[in-house]
């Protein structure tokens, strides 16, 4: 058989590779401590699970769901945006539930990208923005996110001929992998202005707005004036409610973009299992207190780990949001060499920055989503590894 050429354009998915290396080490008998994967290990709050179990027993939820999701779910999403972010959304035209936001992030490329079209993609960045673009036959243009510019893209530095061919621009704050947040309130408005000027659509990925520390409340792209005219925001219950395994997210904003994505999706999938939609309704409509509890746990882990990271000769800023620490490795060492060194010499797995793009070179990413005792063990190993150096 002959598979399509488009698959040749797809590198292996980053975490498939890392999981392979970790599995190899484990097979050798090493009890690897895994800081590599950003996947909350704290359980989904139990009232959400209980509600889901009840819904699972109801035969009405055993049948095909609608691609557009339950009306009550779309209302719950709009209600949450109103309460948390003061953003008004029409639940029927400006909200679409997704089978996890990754699904929508991948599929929206098929709404905009034709062969030869360009999507502007942050580098470093979540791999799916570029991979969706490639699958649709387009080309990603990587906008460098650099420390000297607070890890924001510099729109004015994108070559004119690239901007002319671009259909779509991806943004993501709070940012994976850098942990950076948008602190300049005018940044999103600048993005809207740039998009209008060049007839671009903006896709903002807001997966981490609720994973924040020290009382900080990250903004949403939808709060920017004019955002709804040019773009959409992808969001997810995965990181907010520690629900990665249940696969549920949403996209909100521009009605035309949402309707176009619905047309793609309705031909490919049949929506989200309804018991999970009911769980999401419960999560969005009930008390948000446990988010604070979970964030307090992550914040304690952040504070412990960041100290050690700086102690062992890496350099990292304290993230105000996301459960990642983005640390620069010593000069003269590649991110992959350094990650391999930590895995082989300390039994500690981290993600090499190069996996998020060229600009990720020189960095590694630590995730805080491992149990406290494992984190402590990891810290001990890093310190004793440091003691064995030179
Ligand atoms: C985790 C993550 C997502 C995807 O989350 P879903 O579980 O698919 O909703 C999207 N974007 C970023 C930046 C992420 O880190």
XYZ file of C-alpha atoms and ligand atoms in Angstrom:
405
model
C 0.000 0.000 0.000
C 1.063 3.593 -0.454
C 0.204 6.198 2.181
C -0.286 9.805 1.129
C 2.720 12.057 0.645
C 1.305 14.564 3.101
C 2.319 12.230 5.915
C 5.959 12.700 4.904
C 5.609 16.328 5.943
C 4.721 15.355 9.504
C 7.570 14.818 11.942
C 6.881 12.401 14.788
C 4.776 14.002 17.503
C 7.116 15.317 20.194
C 5.739 13.335 23.089
C 5.721 10.059 21.167
C 9.499 10.429 20.984
C 9.989 11.377 24.636
C 7.658 8.638 25.869
C 9.788 6.196 23.869
C 13.011 7.315 25.587
C 11.377 7.144 29.018
C 9.982 3.663 28.311
C 13.479 2.505 27.275
C 14.988 3.768 30.529
C 12.228 2.162 32.561
C 12.830 -1.129 30.752
C 16.457 -0.873 31.953
C 15.083 -0.703 35.479
C 15.473 3.054 36.045
C 12.604 4.603 38.025
C 12.382 7.703 35.830
C 10.926 10.844 37.359
C 8.875 12.485 34.679
C 8.881 16.282 34.445
C 8.365 16.041 30.699
C 4.651 15.793 30.151
C 2.118 18.503 30.989
C -0.782 16.402 32.171
C -2.325 17.087 35.602
C -2.059 14.064 37.879
C -4.478 15.479 40.470
C -7.888 13.861 40.018
C -10.841 15.546 38.333
C -12.854 16.991 41.275
C -15.198 14.284 42.540
C -18.483 16.197 42.202
C -17.806 16.398 38.461
C -17.151 12.650 38.248
C -20.257 11.826 40.247
C -22.388 13.912 37.944
C -20.804 12.226 34.935
C -21.567 8.752 36.362
C -25.215 9.671 36.842
C -25.404 10.999 33.296
C -23.753 7.821 32.007
C -26.677 5.768 33.359
C -29.241 7.814 31.433
C -30.084 6.090 28.113
C -30.658 9.521 26.536
C -26.886 9.889 26.733
C -26.159 6.590 25.016
C -27.110 7.825 21.572
C -25.232 9.919 19.007
C -24.587 13.412 20.292
C -24.958 16.468 18.030
C -21.749 17.966 16.619
C -22.856 21.362 17.956
C -23.058 19.987 21.510
C -25.939 20.190 23.982
C -27.574 23.642 24.055
C -27.091 23.639 27.857
C -23.364 23.128 27.346
C -23.093 26.044 24.939
C -25.020 28.149 27.448
C -22.743 27.030 30.277
C -19.671 28.028 28.247
C -21.161 31.447 27.448
C -22.132 31.876 31.117
C -18.616 31.045 32.269
C -17.078 33.540 29.830
C -19.490 36.185 31.098
C -18.794 35.574 34.798
C -15.056 35.004 34.640
C -14.041 37.358 31.834
C -17.017 39.720 31.290
C -17.176 38.562 27.681
C -20.666 38.286 26.150
C -21.182 35.410 23.698
C -24.191 34.170 21.769
C -24.358 30.475 22.745
C -25.917 29.530 19.424
C -23.560 31.311 17.046
C -20.390 32.120 18.936
C -19.705 28.937 20.901
C -18.755 25.446 19.692
C -17.774 22.568 22.009
C -14.793 20.475 20.874
C -13.477 16.970 21.548
C -10.632 18.626 23.435
C -9.213 21.859 22.073
C -6.441 20.003 20.203
C -9.128 18.602 17.909
C -10.387 22.059 16.930
C -6.897 23.540 16.743
C -5.965 20.856 14.214
C -9.172 21.014 12.208
C -9.418 24.790 11.815
C -6.488 24.654 9.385
C -8.939 23.054 6.929
C -11.173 26.118 7.209
C -8.473 28.569 6.095
C -5.453 26.919 4.573
C -5.127 26.039 0.920
C -1.930 24.727 -0.681
C 0.630 27.528 -0.583
C -1.117 29.526 2.139
C 0.742 30.541 5.243
C -0.165 30.390 8.912
C 1.833 32.557 11.311
C 2.862 30.336 14.181
C 4.704 31.194 17.411
C 8.117 29.563 17.916
C 8.484 27.997 20.435
C 4.890 26.789 20.418
C 2.409 23.981 20.838
C 3.191 21.691 17.876
C -0.395 21.339 16.606
C -0.599 24.865 15.099
C 2.115 24.028 12.579
C 1.122 20.397 12.064
C -2.492 21.235 11.215
C -1.184 23.785 8.724
C 1.077 21.163 7.108
C -1.703 18.567 6.896
C -3.890 21.091 5.097
C -1.089 21.640 2.551
C 0.011 25.035 3.868
C 3.240 26.367 5.289
C 3.843 27.573 8.807
C 5.872 30.774 9.160
C 7.466 30.775 12.569
C 7.303 34.028 14.548
C 10.183 33.976 17.039
C 9.280 34.466 20.699
C 12.418 35.764 22.394
C 13.284 36.694 25.942
C 14.325 40.226 24.930
C 10.777 40.846 23.645
C 9.071 39.212 26.658
C 8.334 36.164 24.483
C 5.816 38.123 22.395
C 5.928 38.038 18.576
C 7.089 41.203 16.838
C 4.468 41.715 14.123
C 6.457 44.443 12.371
C 9.341 42.035 11.793
C 7.333 39.576 9.707
C 8.391 39.981 6.048
C 5.790 41.751 3.884
C 5.506 38.956 1.307
C 4.873 36.457 4.111
C 2.137 38.620 5.623
C 0.523 38.908 2.196
C 0.257 35.105 1.870
C -0.802 34.547 5.471
C -4.407 33.614 6.256
C -4.145 32.865 9.929
C -2.161 33.874 12.986
C -1.785 31.694 16.094
C -1.217 33.151 19.558
C -1.110 31.457 22.961
C -1.046 33.233 26.351
C -0.509 32.142 29.099
C 2.082 30.415 26.957
C 3.119 26.814 26.652
C 6.071 26.174 26.825
C 7.527 29.468 28.123
C 5.028 30.048 30.960
C 4.824 33.689 29.894
C 1.652 35.759 30.274
C 0.447 38.843 28.426
C 1.062 41.703 30.784
C 0.881 44.510 28.259
C -2.857 45.107 28.057
C -2.563 46.511 24.571
C -0.877 43.430 23.088
C -4.087 41.663 22.075
C -5.448 44.923 20.663
C -2.297 45.350 18.605
C -2.873 41.843 17.286
C -6.463 42.747 16.327
C -5.215 45.873 14.535
C -2.550 43.875 12.662
C -5.118 41.239 11.667
C -7.531 43.877 10.340
C -4.789 45.594 8.379
C -3.792 42.361 6.648
C -7.125 40.470 6.510
C -5.863 37.742 8.816
C -7.876 35.539 11.123
C -6.551 35.185 14.662
C -6.736 31.963 16.630
C -5.866 32.427 20.273
C -5.191 29.350 22.387
C -6.234 30.117 25.977
C -5.811 26.657 27.528
C -4.044 28.025 30.629
C -5.999 31.135 31.671
C -7.173 29.388 34.862
C -3.856 27.848 35.874
C -2.397 30.930 37.547
C -0.580 31.844 40.743
C -0.242 34.564 43.369
C -3.838 35.703 42.786
C -3.097 36.605 39.176
C -5.991 36.370 36.665
C -4.706 36.099 33.093
C -6.654 38.007 30.435
C -8.494 36.499 27.467
C -8.041 37.534 23.836
C -11.831 37.901 23.681
C -11.570 40.882 26.039
C -9.682 42.905 23.449
C -11.742 45.461 21.525
C -12.634 44.065 18.096
C -11.455 40.518 18.878
C -14.734 38.976 17.805
C -14.495 40.609 14.373
C -11.201 38.947 13.535
C -10.819 35.859 15.599
C -11.668 33.030 17.902
C -10.322 31.693 21.160
C -9.753 28.018 21.840
C -10.214 26.968 25.448
C -10.371 23.712 27.293
C -11.566 22.063 30.450
C -8.414 19.936 30.434
C -6.057 22.156 32.399
C -8.684 24.159 34.293
C -10.487 21.194 35.877
C -7.786 18.543 35.496
C -9.895 16.769 32.881
C -7.341 15.971 30.163
C -8.505 12.368 29.829
C -12.154 13.223 29.251
C -11.507 15.193 26.065
C -13.633 18.296 26.127
C -12.886 21.862 25.103
C -14.445 24.716 23.169
C -13.921 27.486 20.675
C -15.649 30.855 21.037
C -15.758 34.132 19.134
C -16.275 35.035 15.491
C -19.534 33.436 14.298
C -18.409 32.984 10.706
C -15.234 31.166 11.723
C -17.161 29.016 14.168
C -19.747 28.093 11.589
C -17.019 27.173 9.090
C -15.312 24.937 11.648
C -18.681 23.363 12.428
C -19.075 22.519 8.731
C -15.711 20.730 8.712
C -16.373 18.924 11.974
C -19.917 17.840 11.193
C -18.486 15.875 8.278
C -15.808 14.207 10.375
C -17.022 13.651 13.929
C -20.238 13.137 15.806
C -19.635 15.289 18.808
C -18.621 14.674 22.410
C -20.057 11.743 24.430
C -23.010 13.302 26.225
C -22.178 12.149 29.748
C -18.928 14.072 29.365
C -20.842 17.124 28.137
C -22.939 16.924 31.315
C -19.761 16.716 33.399
C -18.505 19.853 31.640
C -21.772 21.683 32.349
C -21.359 20.789 36.021
C -17.728 21.910 36.058
C -18.484 25.276 34.448
C -21.631 26.038 36.465
C -20.576 24.967 39.961
C -18.176 26.564 42.443
C -14.731 27.321 41.049
C -13.107 27.085 44.502
C -11.209 23.869 43.852
C -9.359 25.555 40.986
C -7.751 27.741 43.662
C -6.921 24.679 45.746
C -5.273 22.944 42.831
C -3.417 26.095 41.830
C -2.107 26.433 45.404
C -0.638 22.924 45.137
C 0.974 23.741 41.797
C 2.271 27.038 43.171
C 4.043 25.264 46.058
C 5.643 22.889 43.573
C 6.674 25.821 41.386
C 8.346 27.584 44.290
C 10.309 24.486 45.340
C 11.416 23.512 41.872
C 12.389 26.957 40.625
C 14.808 27.388 43.484
C 16.549 24.131 42.641
C 16.589 24.894 38.914
C 18.457 28.112 39.542
C 20.701 26.356 42.075
C 21.908 23.760 39.554
C 23.066 26.359 37.067
C 19.970 26.729 34.898
C 18.165 30.041 34.583
C 14.380 30.422 34.741
C 11.821 33.158 35.312
C 9.080 32.502 37.857
C 5.925 31.779 35.809
C 2.739 33.606 36.858
C 0.627 31.019 35.050
C 0.762 27.556 33.413
C 2.318 24.549 35.109
C 5.616 24.885 33.244
C 9.044 26.200 34.043
C 11.095 27.207 31.008
C 14.753 27.062 31.903
C 17.777 27.986 29.828
C 20.532 25.375 29.723
C 24.235 26.205 30.105
C 25.995 27.773 27.097
C 27.437 25.315 24.610
C 24.931 22.577 25.389
C 21.943 21.761 23.148
C 18.544 21.237 24.712
C 18.481 17.607 23.530
C 21.974 16.852 24.887
C 21.049 18.391 28.198
C 17.716 16.547 28.440
C 19.450 13.245 27.554
C 22.119 13.964 30.172
C 19.497 14.500 32.875
C 17.694 11.338 31.838
C 20.841 9.184 31.717
C 22.709 10.617 34.687
C 19.878 11.607 37.045
C 16.913 9.533 35.869
C 14.956 12.761 35.412
C 12.957 13.394 32.232
C 12.383 16.936 30.914
C 11.292 18.203 27.505
C 14.023 19.604 25.229
C 13.033 23.063 23.994
C 13.896 22.235 20.387
C 10.758 20.078 20.336
C 8.733 23.317 20.378
C 10.662 24.903 17.510
C 14.034 26.338 16.538
C 13.705 29.168 19.050
C 13.265 26.621 21.835
C 16.914 25.629 21.425
C 18.876 26.432 24.565
C 15.907 25.716 26.853
C 14.284 22.775 28.588
C 10.755 22.590 29.995
C 9.859 21.234 33.406
C 6.222 20.385 34.091
C 4.779 20.542 37.614
C 2.223 17.797 37.020
C 3.712 15.008 39.096
C 2.849 13.982 42.670
C 4.557 15.901 45.498
C 6.644 12.933 46.638
C 7.890 12.342 43.100
C 8.698 16.030 42.781
C 10.719 15.857 46.024
C 12.571 12.799 44.747
C 13.233 14.588 41.480
C 14.620 17.577 43.339
C 16.939 15.343 45.392
C 18.180 13.686 42.237
C 18.840 17.008 40.529
C 20.794 18.248 43.549
C 22.868 15.099 43.887
C 23.489 15.102 40.115
C 24.735 18.681 40.448
C 27.021 17.546 43.305
C 28.569 14.909 41.007
C 29.406 17.412 38.241
C 32.962 18.604 37.399
C -2.855 21.044 26.658
C -2.880 22.061 25.572
C -3.914 22.094 24.632
C -4.896 20.966 24.392
O -5.738 20.678 25.344
P -6.946 19.699 25.091
O -6.781 18.655 26.140
O -6.880 19.132 23.716
O -8.139 20.546 25.276
C -3.959 23.137 23.734
N -3.024 24.081 23.735
C -2.006 24.070 24.595
C -1.016 25.158 24.523
C -1.889 23.048 25.530
O -0.837 23.023 26.336
